[in-house]
Coordinates of C-alpha atoms in Angstrom, one line a residue:
V569 CA 13.0 -44.5 7.2
D570 CA 12.7 -45.2 3.4
L571 CA 9.0 -44.7 2.5
S572 CA 9.4 -46.0 -1.0
R573 CA 10.6 -49.4 0.3
C574 CA 8.6 -49.4 3.5
T575 CA 11.8 -50.0 5.5
A576 CA 13.2 -48.6 8.7
T577 CA 16.9 -49.1 9.5
R578 CA 18.7 -48.2 12.7
K579 CA 22.2 -46.9 12.1
S580 CA 24.9 -45.6 14.5
L581 CA 26.3 -42.2 14.1
A582 CA 30.0 -42.2 13.3
P583 CA 32.2 -40.8 16.1
K584 CA 33.8 -38.3 13.7
V585 CA 30.4 -36.8 12.8
L586 CA 29.6 -36.4 16.5
E587 CA 32.9 -34.7 17.2
D588 CA 32.5 -32.3 14.2
F589 CA 28.8 -31.5 14.3
L590 CA 27.7 -32.4 17.8
G591 CA 24.0 -33.0 17.3
G592 CA 20.7 -31.3 16.5
K593 CA 21.0 -28.9 13.6
G594 CA 24.7 -29.7 13.1
I595 CA 24.4 -33.3 12.2
A596 CA 21.2 -32.8 10.2
A597 CA 23.0 -30.1 8.1
K598 CA 25.8 -32.6 7.5
F599 CA 23.4 -35.2 6.3
L600 CA 21.6 -32.7 4.1
W601 CA 24.9 -31.8 2.4
D602 CA 25.6 -35.5 1.8
R603 CA 22.2 -36.6 0.7
V604 CA 20.4 -33.7 -1.0
P605 CA 22.5 -32.1 -3.7
P606 CA 21.0 -29.1 -5.7
E607 CA 19.8 -31.5 -8.4
V608 CA 17.2 -32.9 -5.9
E609 CA 14.0 -30.8 -6.0
P610 CA 12.5 -30.0 -2.6
L611 CA 9.3 -31.9 -3.3
S612 CA 11.1 -34.9 -4.9
P613 CA 11.1 -38.3 -3.1
D614 CA 14.9 -37.9 -2.9
N615 CA 14.6 -35.0 -0.6
V616 CA 14.8 -35.9 3.1
V617 CA 13.1 -34.6 6.2
M618 CA 15.3 -34.9 9.3
F619 CA 14.1 -34.7 12.9
S620 CA 17.4 -34.3 14.9
T621 CA 17.6 -34.0 18.7
G622 CA 20.6 -32.6 20.6
P623 CA 22.8 -34.4 23.0
L624 CA 21.1 -32.7 26.0
T625 CA 17.5 -33.3 24.7
G626 CA 15.4 -35.4 27.1
T627 CA 17.9 -35.1 30.0
V628 CA 17.1 -33.4 33.3
A629 CA 18.8 -30.2 32.2
P630 CA 16.2 -27.5 32.3
A631 CA 14.7 -26.6 28.9
A632 CA 16.5 -29.5 27.1
A633 CA 13.4 -30.1 25.0
K634 CA 14.3 -29.1 21.5
C635 CA 14.5 -30.9 18.1
S636 CA 15.6 -29.5 14.8
I637 CA 13.7 -30.1 11.5
I638 CA 15.9 -29.8 8.5
T639 CA 15.0 -30.3 4.8
R640 CA 15.4 -28.6 1.5
S641 CA 12.8 -25.8 1.4
P642 CA 10.1 -25.7 -1.3
Q643 CA 9.8 -22.0 -0.5
T644 CA 13.4 -20.9 -0.9
G645 CA 15.3 -23.8 -2.5
M646 CA 17.8 -23.5 0.3
I647 CA 18.1 -25.3 3.6
A648 CA 15.0 -25.1 5.8
H649 CA 15.6 -25.3 9.5
S650 CA 13.2 -24.9 12.4
S651 CA 13.3 -26.1 15.9
F652 CA 10.4 -27.0 18.1
G653 CA 9.9 -28.3 21.7
G654 CA 7.0 -29.8 23.5
Y655 CA 7.4 -33.5 24.5
W656 CA 8.0 -35.3 21.2
P657 CA 11.8 -34.6 21.1
A658 CA 12.3 -36.1 24.5
E659 CA 10.2 -39.1 23.6
V660 CA 12.4 -39.7 20.6
K661 CA 15.4 -39.9 22.9
Y662 CA 13.5 -42.3 25.2
S663 CA 13.2 -44.5 22.1
G664 CA 17.0 -44.8 21.9
L665 CA 17.1 -42.5 18.9
D666 CA 18.9 -39.3 18.2
M667 CA 17.4 -38.7 14.7
I668 CA 14.6 -39.8 12.5
I669 CA 15.5 -39.4 8.8
V670 CA 12.5 -39.7 6.4
S671 CA 13.2 -40.2 2.6
G672 CA 11.3 -41.5 -0.4
K673 CA 7.5 -41.4 -0.9
A674 CA 4.8 -43.6 0.4
S675 CA 2.3 -45.0 -2.2
S676 CA -0.6 -43.7 -0.1
L677 CA -1.1 -41.5 3.0
I678 CA 0.5 -43.2 6.1
Y679 CA 1.7 -42.4 9.6
L680 CA 4.6 -43.9 11.4
L681 CA 4.4 -45.5 14.8
V682 CA 7.8 -45.7 16.5
E683 CA 8.1 -47.6 19.8
D684 CA 11.6 -48.2 21.0
D685 CA 13.0 -50.7 18.5
R686 CA 9.8 -51.2 16.5
V687 CA 8.6 -49.1 13.5
E688 CA 5.2 -49.6 11.9
F689 CA 3.9 -48.1 8.7
R690 CA 0.2 -47.5 9.2
E691 CA -2.5 -46.5 6.7
A692 CA -3.8 -43.0 7.3
D693 CA -6.3 -42.3 4.6
H694 CA -8.9 -41.8 7.3
L695 CA -6.9 -38.9 8.5
R696 CA -6.8 -37.1 5.2
G697 CA -8.1 -33.5 5.6
K698 CA -8.1 -33.7 9.4
N699 CA -6.5 -30.7 11.2
T700 CA -3.5 -31.1 13.4
Y701 CA -5.5 -31.4 16.6
E702 CA -7.9 -33.9 15.2
T703 CA -5.1 -36.0 13.8
Q704 CA -3.3 -36.4 17.1
Q705 CA -6.5 -37.2 18.9
L706 CA -7.6 -39.7 16.3
I707 CA -4.3 -41.6 16.3
R708 CA -4.4 -41.9 20.1
S709 CA -8.0 -43.1 20.0
E710 CA -7.3 -45.6 17.2
L711 CA -4.4 -47.1 19.1
K712 CA -5.9 -46.6 22.5
R713 CA -2.7 -45.0 23.6
E714 CA -2.7 -41.7 25.4
D715 CA 1.0 -42.0 26.1
L716 CA 2.0 -41.3 22.5
Q717 CA 3.7 -38.1 21.5
I718 CA 2.9 -37.1 17.9
V719 CA 4.1 -34.7 15.2
C720 CA 1.8 -34.2 12.2
I721 CA 0.8 -32.1 9.3
G722 CA -2.6 -30.5 8.6
P723 CA -4.5 -30.0 5.4
A724 CA -1.9 -27.3 4.3
G725 CA 0.9 -29.9 4.4
E726 CA -1.2 -32.4 2.5
N727 CA -1.9 -29.8 -0.1
Q728 CA 1.9 -28.9 -0.3
V729 CA 1.3 -25.2 0.6
C730 CA 4.7 -23.6 0.7
A731 CA 4.1 -22.2 4.2
A732 CA 3.0 -25.6 5.6
S733 CA 4.5 -26.4 9.0
V734 CA 4.9 -29.4 11.3
H735 CA 2.9 -29.5 14.5
H736 CA 3.1 -31.2 17.9
G737 CA 0.6 -30.9 20.7
A738 CA -1.3 -27.6 20.8
D739 CA 1.4 -25.2 19.9
A740 CA 4.9 -26.7 19.3
V741 CA 5.6 -25.9 15.7
G742 CA 8.4 -26.5 13.2
A743 CA 7.3 -23.5 11.3
R744 CA 9.4 -21.7 8.6
G745 CA 10.5 -23.0 5.3
G746 CA 7.8 -25.5 4.4
A747 CA 8.8 -28.8 6.1
G748 CA 5.1 -29.6 6.3
A749 CA 4.8 -29.4 2.5
V750 CA 7.8 -31.8 2.1
L751 CA 6.2 -34.3 4.5
G752 CA 3.0 -33.9 2.5
S753 CA 4.8 -34.6 -0.7
K754 CA 6.0 -37.9 0.9
N755 CA 2.5 -38.9 2.0
V756 CA 3.4 -38.7 5.7
K757 CA 0.6 -37.5 7.9
A758 CA 2.2 -38.0 11.3
I759 CA 4.9 -39.7 13.3
A760 CA 3.8 -41.1 16.7
V761 CA 6.5 -42.0 19.2
R762 CA 6.7 -43.8 22.5
G763 CA 9.9 -44.7 24.2
T764 CA 10.8 -46.5 27.4
K765 CA 14.6 -46.3 27.5
D766 CA 16.9 -44.2 29.6
V767 CA 19.0 -41.3 28.3
V768 CA 22.4 -42.3 29.6
I769 CA 24.5 -39.7 31.3
A770 CA 28.3 -40.2 31.7
K771 CA 28.7 -38.2 34.9
K772 CA 25.2 -38.4 36.4
T773 CA 25.9 -36.9 39.9
D774 CA 27.7 -33.8 38.4
F775 CA 25.1 -33.4 35.7
I776 CA 22.1 -33.5 38.1
E777 CA 23.8 -31.1 40.5
M778 CA 24.6 -28.6 37.7
S779 CA 21.0 -28.9 36.4
R780 CA 19.7 -28.1 39.9
N781 CA 21.8 -25.0 40.1
I782 CA 20.7 -23.9 36.6
L783 CA 17.1 -24.3 37.7
K784 CA 17.8 -22.0 40.7
R785 CA 19.3 -19.4 38.2
S786 CA 16.1 -19.4 36.2
V787 CA 14.0 -17.5 38.8
D788 CA 14.4 -14.1 37.2
L789 CA 13.8 -15.6 33.7
R790 CA 10.5 -17.0 34.9
K791 CA 9.5 -13.7 36.3
C792 CA 10.3 -12.1 33.0
F793 CA 7.8 -14.3 31.3
S794 CA 5.2 -13.9 34.0
D795 CA 5.3 -10.1 33.2
I796 CA 4.8 -10.8 29.6
W797 CA 2.6 -7.7 29.1
I798 CA 5.5 -5.5 30.2
M799 CA 7.6 -7.1 27.5
F800 CA 5.0 -6.3 24.9
D801 CA 4.5 -2.8 26.2
Q802 CA 8.2 -2.3 25.3
S803 CA 8.2 -4.3 22.1
V804 CA 5.0 -4.1 20.2
P805 CA 5.7 -0.6 18.7
L806 CA 8.8 -2.3 17.2
H807 CA 6.7 -5.0 15.5
S808 CA 5.5 -2.7 12.7
G809 CA 8.5 -2.3 10.4
F810 CA 7.5 -4.4 7.4
G811 CA 5.8 -4.1 4.1
N812 CA 2.1 -4.2 3.2
T813 CA 0.9 -2.2 6.2
E814 CA 1.8 1.4 5.5
M815 CA -0.2 3.2 8.1
P816 CA -0.7 6.0 10.5
P817 CA -0.1 4.8 14.1
L818 CA -2.2 1.8 14.9
S819 CA -5.2 2.5 17.0
G820 CA -4.6 1.2 20.5
M821 CA -0.8 1.2 20.2
E822 CA -0.5 3.7 23.1
S823 CA -2.3 1.4 25.6
I824 CA -1.0 -2.0 24.3
G825 CA 0.8 -2.9 27.6
K826 CA -2.4 -2.3 29.7
D827 CA -4.6 -4.1 27.2
M828 CA -2.2 -7.0 27.2
E829 CA -2.2 -7.2 31.0
D830 CA -6.0 -7.1 31.0
F831 CA -6.2 -9.8 28.4
C832 CA -3.7 -12.0 30.2
R833 CA -5.4 -11.6 33.6
T834 CA -8.9 -12.4 32.3
S835 CA -8.3 -14.9 29.6
I836 CA -5.4 -17.2 30.4
I837 CA -6.6 -20.5 31.7
R838 CA -3.2 -22.0 32.4
E839 CA 0.5 -21.6 31.4
R840 CA 2.1 -24.3 29.4
S841 CA 5.7 -25.6 29.2
C842 CA 7.7 -27.8 27.1
Y843 CA 9.4 -30.9 28.6
N844 CA 11.3 -30.1 31.8
C845 CA 11.1 -26.4 31.3
P846 CA 10.3 -24.0 34.2
I847 CA 9.5 -21.0 32.1
A848 CA 6.0 -21.8 30.8
C849 CA 6.3 -19.3 27.9
R850 CA 3.0 -20.5 26.2
S851 CA -0.5 -19.7 27.4
A852 CA -3.8 -21.4 26.9
V853 CA -6.6 -18.9 26.6
R854 CA -10.4 -19.5 26.4
H855 CA -12.5 -17.6 23.9
P856 CA -15.3 -15.9 25.9
E857 CA -18.0 -16.6 23.2
S858 CA -17.1 -20.0 21.7
G859 CA -15.4 -21.4 24.8
Q860 CA -12.6 -22.6 22.4
L861 CA -9.2 -23.1 23.9
I862 CA -6.4 -21.3 22.0
S863 CA -2.7 -21.6 22.7
L864 CA -0.4 -18.6 22.2
S865 CA 3.3 -18.2 22.5
C866 CA 6.0 -15.6 21.8
E867 CA 5.6 -13.7 18.5
P868 CA 2.1 -15.2 17.7
W869 CA 0.7 -13.0 20.5
V870 CA 0.6 -10.1 18.0
C871 CA 1.6 -11.0 14.4
F872 CA -1.9 -11.0 12.9
G873 CA -2.9 -8.0 15.0
V874 CA -0.1 -5.9 13.7
R875 CA -0.2 -7.2 10.1
G876 CA -4.0 -6.8 10.1
K877 CA -3.9 -3.3 11.5
K878 CA -6.1 -4.4 14.4
L879 CA -4.5 -4.6 17.8
D880 CA -7.3 -6.8 19.1
F881 CA -6.0 -9.9 20.9
W882 CA -9.0 -12.1 20.1
F883 CA -8.8 -11.3 16.4
N884 CA -5.1 -12.2 16.5
A885 CA -5.7 -15.4 18.6
K886 CA -8.4 -16.7 16.3
C887 CA -6.2 -16.3 13.2
V888 CA -3.2 -18.0 15.0
H889 CA -5.5 -20.8 16.1
L890 CA -6.7 -21.4 12.6
C891 CA -3.1 -21.5 11.3
N892 CA -2.3 -24.1 13.9
Q893 CA -5.3 -26.2 12.9
Y894 CA -4.5 -26.1 9.2
G895 CA -0.8 -26.6 9.8
L896 CA 0.5 -23.2 8.6
D897 CA 3.4 -21.0 9.6
V898 CA 1.9 -18.0 11.3
F899 CA 4.7 -15.7 10.2
S900 CA 4.4 -16.5 6.5
T901 CA 0.6 -16.7 6.5
S902 CA 0.2 -13.4 8.3
A903 CA 2.4 -11.9 5.7
L904 CA 0.5 -13.5 2.8
T905 CA -2.9 -12.4 4.1
A906 CA -1.6 -8.8 4.6
F907 CA -0.1 -9.0 1.0
A908 CA -3.5 -10.0 -0.4
V909 CA -5.3 -7.1 1.4
D910 CA -2.6 -4.6 0.3
L911 CA -2.9 -5.7 -3.3
Y912 CA -6.7 -5.4 -3.1
K913 CA -6.5 -1.9 -1.7
R914 CA -4.1 -0.9 -4.4
G915 CA -6.5 -2.1 -7.1
I916 CA -4.1 -4.9 -8.2
L917 CA -6.6 -7.5 -7.1
S918 CA -10.3 -7.1 -7.8
K919 CA -13.5 -8.6 -6.4
A920 CA -13.5 -10.9 -9.4
D921 CA -10.1 -12.2 -8.2
T922 CA -11.3 -12.7 -4.6
E923 CA -14.6 -14.3 -5.6
G924 CA -16.6 -11.4 -4.3
L925 CA -14.7 -11.1 -1.0
D926 CA -14.1 -7.5 0.0
L927 CA -10.7 -7.5 1.6
E928 CA -10.5 -5.1 4.5
W929 CA -7.9 -4.5 7.2
G930 CA -8.8 -6.0 10.5
D931 CA -11.8 -7.9 9.3
E932 CA -11.9 -11.2 11.1
N933 CA -14.0 -12.9 8.4
V934 CA -11.6 -11.8 5.7
F935 CA -8.5 -12.9 7.3
C936 CA -9.9 -16.3 8.4
T937 CA -11.3 -16.9 5.0
L938 CA -7.9 -16.1 3.4
I939 CA -6.2 -18.5 5.8
T940 CA -8.7 -21.2 4.9
K941 CA -8.4 -20.7 1.2
I942 CA -4.6 -20.8 1.4
A943 CA -4.6 -24.0 3.4
R944 CA -7.0 -25.7 1.0
R945 CA -5.5 -24.1 -2.2
E946 CA -9.0 -22.8 -3.1
G947 CA -9.6 -19.9 -5.4
I948 CA -7.3 -16.9 -4.6
G949 CA -5.7 -19.1 -1.9
A950 CA -4.2 -21.4 -4.5
I951 CA -2.1 -18.4 -5.7
F952 CA -0.9 -17.3 -2.3
A953 CA -0.1 -21.0 -1.4
K954 CA 2.9 -20.6 -3.7
G955 CA 4.5 -18.1 -1.4
V956 CA 4.7 -14.3 -1.7
L957 CA 7.2 -14.1 -4.6
E958 CA 5.6 -16.8 -6.8
A959 CA 2.1 -15.3 -6.0
A960 CA 3.3 -11.9 -7.1
R961 CA 4.7 -13.3 -10.4
T962 CA 1.4 -15.1 -11.0
I963 CA -0.7 -12.0 -10.3
G964 CA 1.5 -9.5 -12.2
K965 CA 0.2 -6.0 -12.7
G966 CA 3.0 -4.6 -10.5
A967 CA 2.4 -6.9 -7.6
E968 CA 6.1 -7.8 -7.4
E969 CA 6.8 -4.3 -6.1
Y970 CA 4.9 -5.1 -2.9
A971 CA 6.1 -8.7 -2.4
Y972 CA 8.4 -8.4 0.6
A973 CA 10.7 -11.3 1.2
V974 CA 14.4 -12.3 1.5
K975 CA 15.5 -15.3 -0.6
G976 CA 11.8 -16.2 -1.1
L977 CA 10.8 -16.3 2.6
E978 CA 8.3 -13.7 3.7
L979 CA 9.4 -10.9 6.1
G980 CA 8.8 -11.2 9.8
H981 CA 7.2 -8.3 11.6
H982 CA 10.1 -6.3 13.1
R983 CA 11.7 -3.1 12.0
V984 CA 14.1 -3.9 9.2
N985 CA 15.6 -0.5 9.2
N986 CA 17.4 -1.3 12.5
K987 CA 20.9 -2.1 11.3
L988 CA 21.4 -5.3 13.3
M989 CA 18.0 -6.6 12.2
A990 CA 18.7 -5.7 8.6
L991 CA 21.9 -7.7 8.7
T992 CA 20.2 -10.6 10.5
V993 CA 17.3 -11.1 8.1
S994 CA 19.6 -10.6 5.1
L995 CA 22.1 -13.2 6.2
S996 CA 19.7 -15.7 7.7
E997 CA 20.5 -19.2 6.6
T998 CA 16.9 -20.1 5.9
G999 CA 15.8 -16.9 4.2
C1000 CA 14.1 -13.9 5.9
L1001 CA 14.3 -15.2 9.4
Y1002 CA 15.4 -13.0 12.3
K1003 CA 17.7 -15.0 14.6
S1004 CA 16.4 -15.0 18.1
S1005 CA 19.9 -14.4 19.4
T1006 CA 19.8 -10.9 17.9
V1007 CA 16.2 -10.0 18.8
M1008 CA 16.9 -8.7 22.3
P1009 CA 20.0 -6.7 21.3
Y1010 CA 17.7 -5.2 18.6
F1011 CA 15.1 -4.3 21.2
L1012 CA 17.9 -2.9 23.4
M1013 CA 18.8 -0.4 20.7
E1014 CA 15.2 0.8 20.7
S1015 CA 14.6 0.7 24.5
P1016 CA 15.7 2.7 27.6
K1017 CA 19.4 2.5 28.5
E1018 CA 18.7 0.6 31.7
F1019 CA 17.7 -2.4 29.6
L1020 CA 21.2 -2.4 28.0
D1021 CA 22.8 -2.0 31.4
L1022 CA 20.9 -5.1 32.6
H1023 CA 22.2 -7.1 29.7
V1024 CA 25.8 -6.1 30.4
A1025 CA 25.4 -6.7 34.1
H1026 CA 24.1 -10.2 33.5
G1027 CA 26.9 -11.0 31.0
L1028 CA 24.7 -11.5 28.0
I1029 CA 26.7 -8.8 26.1
S1030 CA 30.2 -7.9 26.9
E1031 CA 31.1 -4.2 27.4
R1032 CA 33.2 -4.5 24.2
L1033 CA 30.2 -5.6 22.1
A1034 CA 27.7 -3.3 24.0
K1035 CA 29.4 -0.3 22.5
H1036 CA 28.1 -1.4 19.1
L1037 CA 24.4 -1.3 20.3
H1038 CA 23.7 2.0 18.6
H1039 CA 21.9 3.1 15.5
D1040 CA 25.0 3.5 13.4
Y1041 CA 26.4 0.8 11.0
A1042 CA 29.8 0.6 12.7
G1043 CA 30.5 -2.6 14.6
K1044 CA 27.3 -4.4 13.6
A1045 CA 29.2 -7.1 11.6
E1046 CA 31.2 -8.0 14.7
L1047 CA 28.1 -7.9 16.9
F1048 CA 26.1 -10.1 14.5
T1049 CA 28.8 -12.8 14.0
S1050 CA 29.3 -13.0 17.8
L1051 CA 25.6 -13.2 18.6
E1052 CA 24.9 -15.8 15.9
H1053 CA 26.6 -18.5 18.0
C1054 CA 24.1 -18.0 20.8
G1055 CA 21.1 -19.5 19.0
N1056 CA 23.2 -21.8 16.8
I1057 CA 24.7 -23.6 19.8
A1058 CA 21.3 -24.0 21.4
D1059 CA 20.2 -25.7 18.3
L1060 CA 23.2 -28.0 18.4
L1061 CA 22.6 -29.0 22.0
G1062 CA 18.8 -29.3 21.9
I1063 CA 18.1 -26.6 24.4
C1064 CA 15.7 -23.6 24.4
K1065 CA 17.2 -20.4 23.2
F1066 CA 15.4 -18.5 25.9
F1067 CA 17.8 -20.1 28.4
T1068 CA 20.9 -19.2 26.4
G1069 CA 21.0 -15.4 25.9
V1070 CA 18.0 -14.2 24.0
I1071 CA 16.7 -12.1 26.9
P1072 CA 18.3 -10.9 30.2
F1073 CA 18.7 -13.2 33.2
Y1074 CA 19.6 -16.2 31.1
P1075 CA 20.5 -19.2 33.2
L1076 CA 22.8 -21.0 30.8
T1077 CA 26.0 -19.2 30.0
R1078 CA 28.2 -20.6 27.2
D1079 CA 30.6 -22.0 29.9
L1080 CA 27.7 -23.8 31.7
Q1081 CA 26.5 -25.2 28.3
A1082 CA 30.0 -26.6 27.7
R1083 CA 30.3 -28.1 31.2
L1084 CA 26.8 -29.7 31.0
L1085 CA 27.8 -31.2 27.7
S1086 CA 31.0 -32.6 29.2
H1087 CA 29.1 -34.2 32.1
A1088 CA 26.5 -35.6 29.8
T1089 CA 28.9 -37.2 27.3
G1090 CA 32.1 -37.8 29.3
V1091 CA 34.0 -35.8 26.6
E1092 CA 35.6 -32.7 27.8
M1093 CA 34.3 -29.6 26.1
D1094 CA 34.9 -25.9 26.7
E1095 CA 33.4 -22.7 25.3
E1096 CA 36.1 -22.3 22.6
M1097 CA 35.4 -25.8 21.3
L1098 CA 31.6 -25.1 21.2
N1099 CA 32.2 -22.0 19.3
K1100 CA 34.4 -23.9 16.8
I1101 CA 31.7 -26.5 16.2
S1102 CA 29.2 -23.7 15.7
E1103 CA 31.4 -21.9 13.3
R1104 CA 31.9 -25.2 11.3
V1105 CA 28.1 -25.6 11.0
I1106 CA 27.6 -22.0 9.9
H1107 CA 30.2 -22.5 7.1
L1108 CA 28.6 -25.8 6.0
I1109 CA 25.1 -24.4 5.8
R1110 CA 26.4 -21.3 3.9
A1111 CA 28.2 -23.7 1.5
Y1112 CA 25.0 -25.7 1.0
N1113 CA 23.1 -22.5 0.2
A1114 CA 25.8 -21.3 -2.1
R1115 CA 25.6 -24.7 -3.9
C1116 CA 21.9 -24.0 -4.3
G1117 CA 22.7 -20.7 -6.0
I1118 CA 22.7 -18.1 -3.2
R1119 CA 25.0 -15.2 -3.8
R1120 CA 25.7 -11.7 -2.4
K1121 CA 22.7 -10.2 -4.4
D1122 CA 20.4 -12.4 -2.2
D1123 CA 21.8 -11.1 1.1
R1124 CA 19.7 -7.9 1.3
P1125 CA 16.3 -6.8 2.5
P1126 CA 13.6 -5.6 0.1
E1127 CA 14.4 -2.4 -1.8
I1128 CA 11.6 -0.5 -0.1
F1129 CA 13.7 -0.2 3.0
F1130 CA 16.4 1.6 1.1
K1131 CA 13.9 3.9 -0.6
E1132 CA 11.4 4.9 2.1
G1133 CA 12.4 3.3 5.4
P1134 CA 9.9 1.2 7.3
P1135 CA 6.2 2.1 7.4
T1136 CA 6.2 2.7 11.1
P1137 CA 4.4 5.4 13.0
D1138 CA 7.6 7.4 13.2
R1139 CA 8.7 6.3 9.7
G1140 CA 12.2 5.6 11.0
E1141 CA 15.4 5.9 9.0
K1142 CA 15.8 4.3 5.6
L1143 CA 18.8 2.1 4.9
D1144 CA 21.8 3.3 3.0
H1145 CA 23.0 1.1 0.1
G1146 CA 26.7 1.8 0.5
K1147 CA 26.8 1.5 4.2
F1148 CA 24.7 -1.7 4.2
D1149 CA 27.0 -3.2 1.6
T1150 CA 29.9 -2.4 3.8
M1151 CA 28.4 -4.3 6.7
I1152 CA 27.8 -7.3 4.5
S1153 CA 31.5 -7.2 3.3
E1154 CA 32.6 -7.0 6.9
V1155 CA 30.7 -10.1 7.8
Y1156 CA 32.1 -11.9 4.8
T1157 CA 35.6 -10.9 5.8
I1158 CA 35.1 -12.0 9.4
R1159 CA 33.8 -15.4 8.2
G1160 CA 36.4 -15.9 5.6
W1161 CA 34.0 -15.9 2.6
T1162 CA 34.5 -14.5 -0.9
S1163 CA 33.1 -11.2 -2.0
E1164 CA 30.1 -13.2 -3.2
G1165 CA 29.6 -14.7 0.3
I1166 CA 30.9 -18.2 -0.5
P1167 CA 33.2 -19.9 2.0
T1168 CA 36.7 -20.2 0.5
S1169 CA 38.5 -23.5 0.2
K1170 CA 41.0 -22.3 2.7
T1171 CA 38.3 -21.4 5.2
L1172 CA 36.6 -24.8 4.8
E1173 CA 39.8 -26.7 5.0
G1174 CA 40.5 -24.9 8.3
M1175 CA 37.2 -26.1 9.6
G1176 CA 37.8 -29.7 8.6
L1177 CA 35.5 -29.4 5.6
S1178 CA 37.9 -30.0 2.7
D1179 CA 35.5 -32.3 1.0
V1180 CA 32.9 -29.4 1.0
G1181 CA 35.4 -27.1 -0.5
D1182 CA 36.4 -29.6 -3.2
D1183 CA 32.7 -30.0 -4.2
L1184 CA 32.3 -26.2 -4.5
V1185 CA 35.4 -26.1 -6.7
R1186 CA 34.2 -29.0 -8.8
R1187 CA 30.8 -27.4 -9.4
K1188 CA 32.6 -24.1 -10.2
V1189 CA 30.7 -22.4 -7.3
V1190 CA 34.1 -21.0 -6.2
G1191 CA 37.5 -20.9 -7.8
E1192 CA 40.5 -23.0 -6.8

């Protein structure tokens, strides 16, 4: 879709691109390399936003519901990648499409209507300022079409807030990196899709039979999610290892599992799933006073509660709901609001700066007001809308010391002193983003031994890698580079990471993923070939980020974690500079990168990426 010319052109994917990059995140990364060099600014019309499904998306394979969003991030200047589910990705496949690539800039606010072979550019000025829920409802009402699946931005995206996200339905979100801001810069409010075509499967009988068997294997996984309060009882104490909330133990931490169970039993109206997924990892809850329906999933269950120093599930839910309405990434926004309160408590921000607002931890009005100001770029919110690093530079007065991010992206809310987590957030391709494939191993290091034994018994982690699940630095590079393929391959195929090894009892082993792909496409694929494609994509993305200026100095967590350790109830262990640097060097060596973390020409050539290596040499990013 070329917005500047109001044209939409259907093109076929070249067979070589499909062989080398498979789909989803892989093909989109290749297109980003080809179409968005470092000279193109993230909010320029020449940047592109790509919605890329995988080869399994929209099929009867359980949890094949995912789509990757890739663009150049206004928050980090690197690649921005996020995946989301719901029903929109499958609807794209039913339209006979694998990708929608949006470039240029519309002359006024518009939304796209895609129906099979037809694309309409529709005026959307009447949608300006509408939240993400209103936008979807108004488009369906306007077109009298309840069968449309819609992605959209909220006011935050229109205002090009760095943390603006892309939303679908009630809670399917392409969150981190600012893709919503890029769509806003292009004057795209929404993309509505309806498809009536089939997704063609090469070996239909075999594919359906394997999908049925995978569904049977998902029983334990479903039970794991039905006992979500047990998971949080184990994990919430580990969600407090980030900056801006130095604290004594949070009130209520000792009873979090019981409180979570009570909340779930009394407040959940129904469980919600993405397309063709048996897990139902999202929950719709009804606020007891307002009657408002709020959707919660995964990490948003606790992020504002922990960051706001108030383990109250309704406080957290209302903040998350407000982010979803405005179209804001809850991870970055919870970090930004905590950053604001922290600076206020330190005397760096005053009441004059906050327009008389007294910033207090756990104050619902304070946090909701900050969220609203950020989304609207009003008052103090206009400063925090730039992201944590730019906000700190603007504020000055020592604020930079408390601005915790990696490569410009705000920290998540996990203990960064854990060696595997420190490595993960430091080497994330999109900035400070923990990879879901390393989250459970991270929890395993902090949990009773029987959890590790379960992982080994179910084949998630081999006994060889399990020996590295300890608190020392040794072996973490090997563990990280092995686990990285888990989430990466899921993003290539268009399937949910929860099915592929993020937690125990996962139904889709790597071998099953390869066999499913073979049945779907008619092209024989095995685990080794999948790993090779995943490795190729990892190198390509790292080369792209290197071309945008990323070097070894950027691959590290904030300095506070080397000086003090995390501000957790038990303080934990601070990171060691020398040992951490050794871990980074070990990853570079395993990957075949230079001491600055840049893929060598030899490595890229071995991956069939000689043109990428030549470009890095020509730009003097790396030597001959």
